[in-house]
Short mmCIF file of C-alpha atoms and ligand atoms in Angstrom, two decimals:
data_model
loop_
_atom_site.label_atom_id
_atom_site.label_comp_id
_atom_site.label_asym_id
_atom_site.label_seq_id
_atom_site.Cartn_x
_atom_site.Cartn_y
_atom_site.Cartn_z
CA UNK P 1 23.41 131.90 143.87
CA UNK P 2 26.55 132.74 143.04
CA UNK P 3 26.27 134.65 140.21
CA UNK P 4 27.02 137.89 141.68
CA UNK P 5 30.82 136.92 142.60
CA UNK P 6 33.31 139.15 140.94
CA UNK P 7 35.30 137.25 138.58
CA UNK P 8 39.08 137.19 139.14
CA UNK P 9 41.34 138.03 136.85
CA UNK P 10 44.29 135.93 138.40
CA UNK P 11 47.52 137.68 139.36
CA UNK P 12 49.59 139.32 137.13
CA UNK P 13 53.01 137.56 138.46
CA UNK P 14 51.20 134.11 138.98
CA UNK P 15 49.85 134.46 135.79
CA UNK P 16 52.63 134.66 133.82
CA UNK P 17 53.98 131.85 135.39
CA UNK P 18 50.72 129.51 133.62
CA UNK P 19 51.53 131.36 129.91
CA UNK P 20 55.74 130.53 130.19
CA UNK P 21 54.23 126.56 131.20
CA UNK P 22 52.16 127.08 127.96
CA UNK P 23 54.66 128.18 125.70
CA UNK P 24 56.10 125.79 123.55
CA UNK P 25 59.41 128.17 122.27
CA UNK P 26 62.34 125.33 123.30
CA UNK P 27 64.55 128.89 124.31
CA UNK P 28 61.41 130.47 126.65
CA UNK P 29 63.48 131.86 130.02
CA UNK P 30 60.81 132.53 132.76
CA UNK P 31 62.24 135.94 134.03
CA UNK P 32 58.92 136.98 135.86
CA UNK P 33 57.84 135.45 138.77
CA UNK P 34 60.99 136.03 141.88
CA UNK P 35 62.40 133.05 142.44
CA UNK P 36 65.76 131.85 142.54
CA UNK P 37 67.05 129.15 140.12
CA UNK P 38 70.64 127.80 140.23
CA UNK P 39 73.02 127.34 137.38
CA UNK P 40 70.93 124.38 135.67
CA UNK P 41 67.35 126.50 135.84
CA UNK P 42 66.55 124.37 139.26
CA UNK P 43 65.06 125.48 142.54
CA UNK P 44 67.81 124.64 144.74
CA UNK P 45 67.64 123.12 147.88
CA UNK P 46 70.13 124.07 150.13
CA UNK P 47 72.50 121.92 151.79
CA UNK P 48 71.67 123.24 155.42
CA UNK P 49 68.16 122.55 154.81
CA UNK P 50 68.51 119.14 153.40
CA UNK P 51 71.05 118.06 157.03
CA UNK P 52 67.78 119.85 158.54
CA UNK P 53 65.29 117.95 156.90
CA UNK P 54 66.99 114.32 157.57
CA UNK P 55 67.42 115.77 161.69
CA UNK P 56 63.48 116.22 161.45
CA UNK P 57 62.62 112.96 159.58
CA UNK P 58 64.60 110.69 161.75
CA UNK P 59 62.78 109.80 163.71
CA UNK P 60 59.43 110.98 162.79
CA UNK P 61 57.74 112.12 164.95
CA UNK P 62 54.22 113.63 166.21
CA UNK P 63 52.80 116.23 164.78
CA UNK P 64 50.93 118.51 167.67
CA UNK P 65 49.43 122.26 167.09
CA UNK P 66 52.28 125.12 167.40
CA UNK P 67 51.86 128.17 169.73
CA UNK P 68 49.82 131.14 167.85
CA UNK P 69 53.43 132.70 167.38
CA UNK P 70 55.10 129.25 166.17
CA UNK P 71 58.47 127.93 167.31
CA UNK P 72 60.50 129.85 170.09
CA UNK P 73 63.77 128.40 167.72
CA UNK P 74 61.67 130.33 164.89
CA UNK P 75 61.09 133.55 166.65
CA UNK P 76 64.56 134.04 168.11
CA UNK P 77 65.99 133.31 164.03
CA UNK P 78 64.07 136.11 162.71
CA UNK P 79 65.52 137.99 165.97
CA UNK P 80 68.64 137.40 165.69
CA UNK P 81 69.02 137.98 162.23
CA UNK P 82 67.09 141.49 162.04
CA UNK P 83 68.25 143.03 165.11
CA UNK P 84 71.52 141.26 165.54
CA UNK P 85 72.60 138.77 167.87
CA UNK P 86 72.81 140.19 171.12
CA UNK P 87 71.05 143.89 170.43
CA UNK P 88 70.02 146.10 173.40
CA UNK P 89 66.42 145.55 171.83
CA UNK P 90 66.72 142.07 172.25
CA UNK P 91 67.79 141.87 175.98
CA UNK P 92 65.67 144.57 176.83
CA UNK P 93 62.57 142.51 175.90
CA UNK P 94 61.27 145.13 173.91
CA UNK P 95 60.34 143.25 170.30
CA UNK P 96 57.48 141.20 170.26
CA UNK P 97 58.28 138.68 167.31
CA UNK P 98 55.83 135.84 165.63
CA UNK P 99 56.34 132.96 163.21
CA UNK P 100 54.60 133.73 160.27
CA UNK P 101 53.43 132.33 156.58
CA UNK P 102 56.10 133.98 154.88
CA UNK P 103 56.56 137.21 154.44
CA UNK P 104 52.82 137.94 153.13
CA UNK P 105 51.17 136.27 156.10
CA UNK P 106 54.12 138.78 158.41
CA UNK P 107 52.22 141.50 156.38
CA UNK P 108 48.60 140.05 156.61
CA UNK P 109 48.96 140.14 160.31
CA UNK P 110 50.92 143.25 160.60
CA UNK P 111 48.15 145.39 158.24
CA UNK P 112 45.54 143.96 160.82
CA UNK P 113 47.02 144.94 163.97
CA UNK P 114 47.46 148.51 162.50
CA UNK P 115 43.89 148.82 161.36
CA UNK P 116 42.56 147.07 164.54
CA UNK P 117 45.08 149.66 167.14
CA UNK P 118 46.04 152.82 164.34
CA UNK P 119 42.32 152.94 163.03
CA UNK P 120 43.00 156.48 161.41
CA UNK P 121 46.82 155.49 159.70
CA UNK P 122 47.42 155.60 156.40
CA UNK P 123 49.38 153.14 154.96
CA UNK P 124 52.27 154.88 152.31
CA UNK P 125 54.22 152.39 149.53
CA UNK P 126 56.89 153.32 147.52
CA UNK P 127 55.94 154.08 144.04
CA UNK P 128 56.40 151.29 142.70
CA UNK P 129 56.05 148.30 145.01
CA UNK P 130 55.43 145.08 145.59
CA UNK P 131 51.50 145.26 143.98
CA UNK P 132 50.22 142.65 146.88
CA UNK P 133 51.58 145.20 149.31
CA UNK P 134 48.68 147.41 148.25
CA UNK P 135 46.52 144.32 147.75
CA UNK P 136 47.62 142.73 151.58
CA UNK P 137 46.94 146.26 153.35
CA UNK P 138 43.56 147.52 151.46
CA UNK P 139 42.38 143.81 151.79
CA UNK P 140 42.74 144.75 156.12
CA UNK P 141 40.66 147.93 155.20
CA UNK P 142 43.88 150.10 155.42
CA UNK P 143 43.56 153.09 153.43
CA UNK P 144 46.79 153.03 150.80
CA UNK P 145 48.93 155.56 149.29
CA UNK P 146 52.04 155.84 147.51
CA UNK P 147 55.44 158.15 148.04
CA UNK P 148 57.55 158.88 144.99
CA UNK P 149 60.52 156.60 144.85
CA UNK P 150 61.68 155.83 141.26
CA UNK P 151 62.41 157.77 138.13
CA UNK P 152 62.58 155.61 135.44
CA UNK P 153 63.47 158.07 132.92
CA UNK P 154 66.94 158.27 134.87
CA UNK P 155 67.00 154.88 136.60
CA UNK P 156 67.70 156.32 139.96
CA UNK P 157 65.76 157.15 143.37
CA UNK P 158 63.92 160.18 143.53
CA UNK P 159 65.25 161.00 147.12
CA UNK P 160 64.37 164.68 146.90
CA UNK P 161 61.16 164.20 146.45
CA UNK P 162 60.34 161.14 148.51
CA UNK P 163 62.05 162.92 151.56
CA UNK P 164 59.58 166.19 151.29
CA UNK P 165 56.60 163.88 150.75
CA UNK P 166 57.03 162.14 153.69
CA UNK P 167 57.96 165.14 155.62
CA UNK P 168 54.17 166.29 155.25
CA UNK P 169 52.65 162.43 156.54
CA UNK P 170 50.06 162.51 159.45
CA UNK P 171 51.59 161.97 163.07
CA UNK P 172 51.18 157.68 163.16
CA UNK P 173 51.02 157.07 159.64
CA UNK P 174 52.88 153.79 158.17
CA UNK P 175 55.55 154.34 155.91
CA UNK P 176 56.41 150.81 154.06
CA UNK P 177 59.54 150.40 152.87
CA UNK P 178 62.33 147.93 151.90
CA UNK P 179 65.51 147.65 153.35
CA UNK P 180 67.47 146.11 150.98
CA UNK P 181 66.91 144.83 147.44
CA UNK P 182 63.24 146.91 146.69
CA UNK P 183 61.01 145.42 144.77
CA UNK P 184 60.55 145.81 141.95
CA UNK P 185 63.07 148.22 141.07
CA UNK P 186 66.31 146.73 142.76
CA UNK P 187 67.14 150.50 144.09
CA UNK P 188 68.27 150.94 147.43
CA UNK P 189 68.83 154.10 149.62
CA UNK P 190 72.35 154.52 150.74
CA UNK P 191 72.86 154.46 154.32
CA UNK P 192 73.30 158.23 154.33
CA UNK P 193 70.00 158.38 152.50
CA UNK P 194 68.38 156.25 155.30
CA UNK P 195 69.61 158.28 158.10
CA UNK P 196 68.38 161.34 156.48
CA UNK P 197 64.68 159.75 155.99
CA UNK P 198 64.28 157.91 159.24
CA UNK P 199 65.53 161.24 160.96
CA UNK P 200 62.33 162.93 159.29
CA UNK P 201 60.17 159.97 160.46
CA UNK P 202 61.30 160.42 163.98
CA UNK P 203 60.45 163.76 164.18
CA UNK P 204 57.43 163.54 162.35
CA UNK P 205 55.90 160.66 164.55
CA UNK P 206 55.54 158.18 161.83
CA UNK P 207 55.68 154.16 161.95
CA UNK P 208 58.08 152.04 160.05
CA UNK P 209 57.30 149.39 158.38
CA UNK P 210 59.91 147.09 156.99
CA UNK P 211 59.67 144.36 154.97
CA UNK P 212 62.59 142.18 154.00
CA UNK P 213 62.14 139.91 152.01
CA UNK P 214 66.17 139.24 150.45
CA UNK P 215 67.96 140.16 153.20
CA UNK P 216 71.74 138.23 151.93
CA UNK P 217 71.29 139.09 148.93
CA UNK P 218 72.54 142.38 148.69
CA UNK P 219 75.78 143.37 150.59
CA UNK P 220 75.27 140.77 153.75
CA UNK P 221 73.52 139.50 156.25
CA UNK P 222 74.27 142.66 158.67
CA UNK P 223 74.47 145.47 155.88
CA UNK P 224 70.96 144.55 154.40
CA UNK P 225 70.06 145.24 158.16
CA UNK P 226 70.89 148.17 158.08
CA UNK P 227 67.82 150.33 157.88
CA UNK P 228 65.88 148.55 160.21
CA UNK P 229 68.25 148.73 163.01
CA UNK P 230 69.07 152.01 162.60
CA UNK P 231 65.59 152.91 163.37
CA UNK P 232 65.52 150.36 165.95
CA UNK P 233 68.58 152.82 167.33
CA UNK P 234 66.03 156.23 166.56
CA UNK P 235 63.82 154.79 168.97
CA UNK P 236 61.24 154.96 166.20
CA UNK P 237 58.30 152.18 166.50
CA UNK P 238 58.88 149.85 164.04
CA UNK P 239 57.01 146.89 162.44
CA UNK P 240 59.41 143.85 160.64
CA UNK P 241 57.89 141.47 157.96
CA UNK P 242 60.63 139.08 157.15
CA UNK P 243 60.63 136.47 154.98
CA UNK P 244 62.54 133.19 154.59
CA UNK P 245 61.09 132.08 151.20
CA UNK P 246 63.75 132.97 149.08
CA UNK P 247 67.19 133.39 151.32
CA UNK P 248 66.46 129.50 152.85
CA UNK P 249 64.96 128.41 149.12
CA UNK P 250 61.60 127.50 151.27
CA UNK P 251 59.13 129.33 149.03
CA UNK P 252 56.40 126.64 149.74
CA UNK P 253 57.03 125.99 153.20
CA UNK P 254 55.57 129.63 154.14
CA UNK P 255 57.73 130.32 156.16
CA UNK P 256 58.92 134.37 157.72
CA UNK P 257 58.37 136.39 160.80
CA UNK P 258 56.58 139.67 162.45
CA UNK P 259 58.32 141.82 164.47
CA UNK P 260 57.00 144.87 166.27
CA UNK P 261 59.27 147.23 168.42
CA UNK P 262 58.28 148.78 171.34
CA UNK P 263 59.62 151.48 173.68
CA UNK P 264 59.15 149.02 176.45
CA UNK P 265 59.01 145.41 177.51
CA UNK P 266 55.72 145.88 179.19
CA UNK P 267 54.41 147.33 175.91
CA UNK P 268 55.75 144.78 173.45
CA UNK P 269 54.01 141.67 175.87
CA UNK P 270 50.60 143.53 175.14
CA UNK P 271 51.73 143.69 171.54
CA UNK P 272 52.55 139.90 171.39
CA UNK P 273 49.36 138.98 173.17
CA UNK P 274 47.36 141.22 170.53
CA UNK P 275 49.21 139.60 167.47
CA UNK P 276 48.65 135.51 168.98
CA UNK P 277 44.67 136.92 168.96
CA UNK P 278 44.96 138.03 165.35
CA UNK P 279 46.57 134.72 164.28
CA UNK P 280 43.90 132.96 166.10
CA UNK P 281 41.45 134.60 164.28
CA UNK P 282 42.70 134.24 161.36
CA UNK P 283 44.58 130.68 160.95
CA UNK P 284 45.01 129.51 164.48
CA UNK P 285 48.56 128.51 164.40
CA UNK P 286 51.49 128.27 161.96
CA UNK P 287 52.59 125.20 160.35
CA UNK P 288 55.21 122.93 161.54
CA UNK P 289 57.37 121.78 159.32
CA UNK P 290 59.08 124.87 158.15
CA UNK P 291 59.28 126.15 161.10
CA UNK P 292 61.56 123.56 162.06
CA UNK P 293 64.05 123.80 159.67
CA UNK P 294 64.12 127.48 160.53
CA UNK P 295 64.80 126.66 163.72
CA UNK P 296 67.36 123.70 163.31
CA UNK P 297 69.72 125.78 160.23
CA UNK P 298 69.28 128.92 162.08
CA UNK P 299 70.11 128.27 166.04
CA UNK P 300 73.04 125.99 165.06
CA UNK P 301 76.28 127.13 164.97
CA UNK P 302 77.75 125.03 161.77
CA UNK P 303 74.57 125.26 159.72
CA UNK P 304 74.00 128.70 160.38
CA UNK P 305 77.58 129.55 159.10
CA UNK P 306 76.83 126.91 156.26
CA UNK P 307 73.66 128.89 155.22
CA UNK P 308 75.16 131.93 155.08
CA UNK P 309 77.66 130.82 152.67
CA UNK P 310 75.20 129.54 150.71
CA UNK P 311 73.22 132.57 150.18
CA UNK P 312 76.07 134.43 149.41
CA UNK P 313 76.68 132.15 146.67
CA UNK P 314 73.70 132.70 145.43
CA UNK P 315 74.02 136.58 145.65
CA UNK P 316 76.91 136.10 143.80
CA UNK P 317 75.95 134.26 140.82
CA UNK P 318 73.34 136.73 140.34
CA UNK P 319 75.71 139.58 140.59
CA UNK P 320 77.80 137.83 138.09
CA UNK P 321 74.76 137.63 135.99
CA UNK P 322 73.94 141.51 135.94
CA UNK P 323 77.56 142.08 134.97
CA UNK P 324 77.56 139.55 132.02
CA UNK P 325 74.00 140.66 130.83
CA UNK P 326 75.17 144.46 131.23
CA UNK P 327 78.44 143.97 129.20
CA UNK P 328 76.61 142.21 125.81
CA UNK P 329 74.01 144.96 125.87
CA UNK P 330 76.54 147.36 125.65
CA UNK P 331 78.40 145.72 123.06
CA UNK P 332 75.13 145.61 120.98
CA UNK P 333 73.28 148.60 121.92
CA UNK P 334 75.95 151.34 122.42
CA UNK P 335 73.89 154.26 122.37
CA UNK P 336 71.92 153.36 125.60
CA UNK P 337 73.45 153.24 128.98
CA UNK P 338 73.10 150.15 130.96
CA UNK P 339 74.63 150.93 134.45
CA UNK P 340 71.36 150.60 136.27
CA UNK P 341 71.84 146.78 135.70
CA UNK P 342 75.28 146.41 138.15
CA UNK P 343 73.85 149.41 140.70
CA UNK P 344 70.93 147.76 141.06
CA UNK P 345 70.54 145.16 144.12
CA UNK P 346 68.61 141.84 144.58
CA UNK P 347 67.05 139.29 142.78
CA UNK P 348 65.46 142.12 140.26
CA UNK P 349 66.13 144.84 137.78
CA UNK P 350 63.67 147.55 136.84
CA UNK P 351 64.40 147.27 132.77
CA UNK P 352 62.23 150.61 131.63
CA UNK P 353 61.07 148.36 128.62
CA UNK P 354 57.94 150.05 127.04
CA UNK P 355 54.76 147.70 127.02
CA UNK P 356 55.63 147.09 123.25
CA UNK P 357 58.50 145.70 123.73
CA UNK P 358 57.49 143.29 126.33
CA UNK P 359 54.94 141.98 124.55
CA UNK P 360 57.91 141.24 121.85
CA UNK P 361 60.07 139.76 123.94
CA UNK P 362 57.40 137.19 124.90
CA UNK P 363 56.02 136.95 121.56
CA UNK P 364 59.45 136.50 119.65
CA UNK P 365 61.84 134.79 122.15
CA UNK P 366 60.41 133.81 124.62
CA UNK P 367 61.45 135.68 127.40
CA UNK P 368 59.23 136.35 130.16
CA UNK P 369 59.41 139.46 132.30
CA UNK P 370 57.02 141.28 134.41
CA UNK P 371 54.58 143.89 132.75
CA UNK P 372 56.11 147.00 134.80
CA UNK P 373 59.45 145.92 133.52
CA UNK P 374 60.72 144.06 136.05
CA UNK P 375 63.17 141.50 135.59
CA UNK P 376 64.28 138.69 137.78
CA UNK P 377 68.16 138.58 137.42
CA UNK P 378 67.73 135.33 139.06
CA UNK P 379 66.43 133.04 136.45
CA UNK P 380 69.55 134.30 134.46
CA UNK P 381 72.36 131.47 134.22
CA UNK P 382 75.16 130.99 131.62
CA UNK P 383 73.31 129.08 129.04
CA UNK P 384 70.65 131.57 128.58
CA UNK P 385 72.60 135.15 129.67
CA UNK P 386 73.43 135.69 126.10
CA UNK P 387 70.40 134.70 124.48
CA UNK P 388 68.10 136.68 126.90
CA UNK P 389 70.69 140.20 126.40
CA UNK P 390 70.27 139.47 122.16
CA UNK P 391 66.68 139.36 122.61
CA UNK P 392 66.53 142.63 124.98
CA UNK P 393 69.35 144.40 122.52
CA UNK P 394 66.80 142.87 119.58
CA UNK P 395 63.73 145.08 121.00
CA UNK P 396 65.43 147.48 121.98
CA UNK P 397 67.10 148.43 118.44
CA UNK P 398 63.30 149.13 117.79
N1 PMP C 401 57.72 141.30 150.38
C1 PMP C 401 58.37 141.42 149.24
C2 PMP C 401 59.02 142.72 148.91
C3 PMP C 401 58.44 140.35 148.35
O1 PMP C 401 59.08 140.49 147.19
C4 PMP C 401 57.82 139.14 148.70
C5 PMP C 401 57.88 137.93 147.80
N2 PMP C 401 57.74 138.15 146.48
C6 PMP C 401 57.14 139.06 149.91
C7 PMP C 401 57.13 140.15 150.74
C8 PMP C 401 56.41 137.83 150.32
O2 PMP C 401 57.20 136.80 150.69
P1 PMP C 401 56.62 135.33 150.87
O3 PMP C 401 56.74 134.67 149.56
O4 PMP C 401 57.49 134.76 151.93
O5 PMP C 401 55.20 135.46 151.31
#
């Protein structure tokens, strides 16, 4: 009966994940999949979550259905923190916001709204991306393409090019792009560079869509913002997929937000009655739980403060990371240039190792990175910095 079922071949990034668990190398480092581990290799759980998590457990208590959208506290985080406490866009009513499963359920729902109300958009990703942003948008019968973005023969943004791309987009198409820390290259547009392209998206009619998924990790809180308020300020229409997985350490809560902004209040209640019918159809409600601590770190004062410390200090150690990683390849490879490793921003860097030597690195030391190359700086600490830059300086001496 079910014999005719395509088999699946399992996700790349997942996958990797099973063959690091299968390796028995004592010195494997899991530098694939994006998550971020502390000093000692450990998923950390944040201090603002854990006085969250006691709040919610004591007492306990029942456990009825959320709204479609989830939590009001929820909603007004993801608010707050993308448009900035207190923006015009905010008081004017005009951004219809809902809880979401993390950031892929923000872009689940998001890809269905535009092929249920923008039938004839295309859907543009940088080149590369995120491969489940393809995956999320075809899967909501969106038809995908891609606008050049990264040069990996010089490490840097192919701005140029992108620009006159997008210049030639159909009035309405969606143009997805990251605001701070891409994935997976780590390149970011300046904010020079993002005036200049959201300019051309204004006055070719086009619809951004902006998912951040590391916002704190960057500059700040406010800088990583930068893009998506700016076009907030354009007056362009704009669609938000945040995520809270990795800048609250919540990966398996699911927890992130959709945001959709509208030239008018009137417009963005319509919205936010269309995008409660697609969660309905689709899951019903959010979760609880996460939701919760979402809205207990975020809507109070101390924690909120105490959070933001907290991701900074995890920005930081990764930062310190790049520069220690950066500074023994140097010392061992001195004919290649490693300054893409310190300009680069986020939890990744984009290495530009060939196939060959990826395979090596696995094979040999036990180092895991993704097959395009990408590798997360995050699963770097100071016990296995060294060992991981020997083993890159090792295949790349090849
Ligand atoms: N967008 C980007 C760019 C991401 O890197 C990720 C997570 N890898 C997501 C969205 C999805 O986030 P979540 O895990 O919250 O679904």
């Amino acid at each position: 009966m079910f014999e005719r079922v395509d088999y699946y071949a399992g996700d790349p990034i997942l996958g990797l994940v099973d063959k690091f668990v299968a390796d028995s190398n004592p010195n494997k480092v899991n530098l694939g999949i994006g998550i971020y581990y502390d000093e000692d290799s450990k998923l950390p759980v944040l201090e603002c979550v854990k006085t969250a998590e006691q709040r919610i457990a004591d007492p306990i208590s029942p456990r009825p259905y959320l709204p479609m959208a989830g939590l009001p506290g929820h909603r007004l985080a993801c608010q707050n923190l993308l448009f900035g406490q207190d923006a015009a866009v905010l008081q004017e009513k005009r951004v219809a916001t809902i809880a979401t499963l993390g950031g892929s359920g923000a872009l689940k729902v998001g890809a269905e709204f535009i092929h249920e109300w923008f039938p004839a958009s295309k859907c543009y990703v940088s080149d590369p991306t995120w491969s489940n942003h393809i995956a999320i948008f075809e899967g909501s019968d969106v038809e995908v393409g891609t606008y050049p973005y990264y040069d990996t023969a010089t490490s840097s943004i192919k701005f140029d090019e992108m620009l006159a791309f997008i210049a030639k987009l159909n009035k309405h198409d969606v143009v997805l792009l990251h605001p701070c820390c891409h994935n997976p290259t780590g390149m970011d547009l300046t904010h020079a560079q993002w005036d200049e392209l959201l300019d051309i998206m204004k006055q070719h009619e086009l619809i951004a869509f902006m998912d951040i998924a590391y916002q704190g990790f960057g500059q700040d809180m406010d800088h990583d913002a930068y893009a998506i308020r700016k076009a907030v300020a354009l007056g362009l229409p704009v669609f938000v997929s945040n995520s809270f997985s990795k800048n609250l350490s919540l990966y398996g809560e699911r927890v992130g937000g959709l945001s959709v902004v509208c030239p008018t209040a009137e417009e963005a209640e319509r919205v936010f009655g269309q995008l409660n019918y697609a969660v309905r159809r689709i899951y019903t409600s959010p979760p609880s739980h996460g939701g919760r601590v979402v809205d207990i770190v975020m809507n109070d004062e101390a924690l909120h403060q105490q959070w933001v410390g907290e991701v900074y200090g995890m920005r930081d150690r990764i930062k310190a990371m790049r520069l220690k990683l950066k500074s023994v390849l140097e010392a061992n490879v001195p004919v290649r240039n490693f300054d893409y490793i310190t300009k680069q921003n986020g939890m990744f860097s984009f290495t530009g190792l060939t196939p060959k030597q990826i395979e090596r690195l696995q094979t040999e030391f036990g180092v895991y990175i993704v097959s395009n190359s990408r590798m997360c700086m995050a699963g770097l600490n100071v016990n296995n910095v060294d060992y991981v830059a020997n083993a890159m300086a090792e295949v790349l001496k090849d």
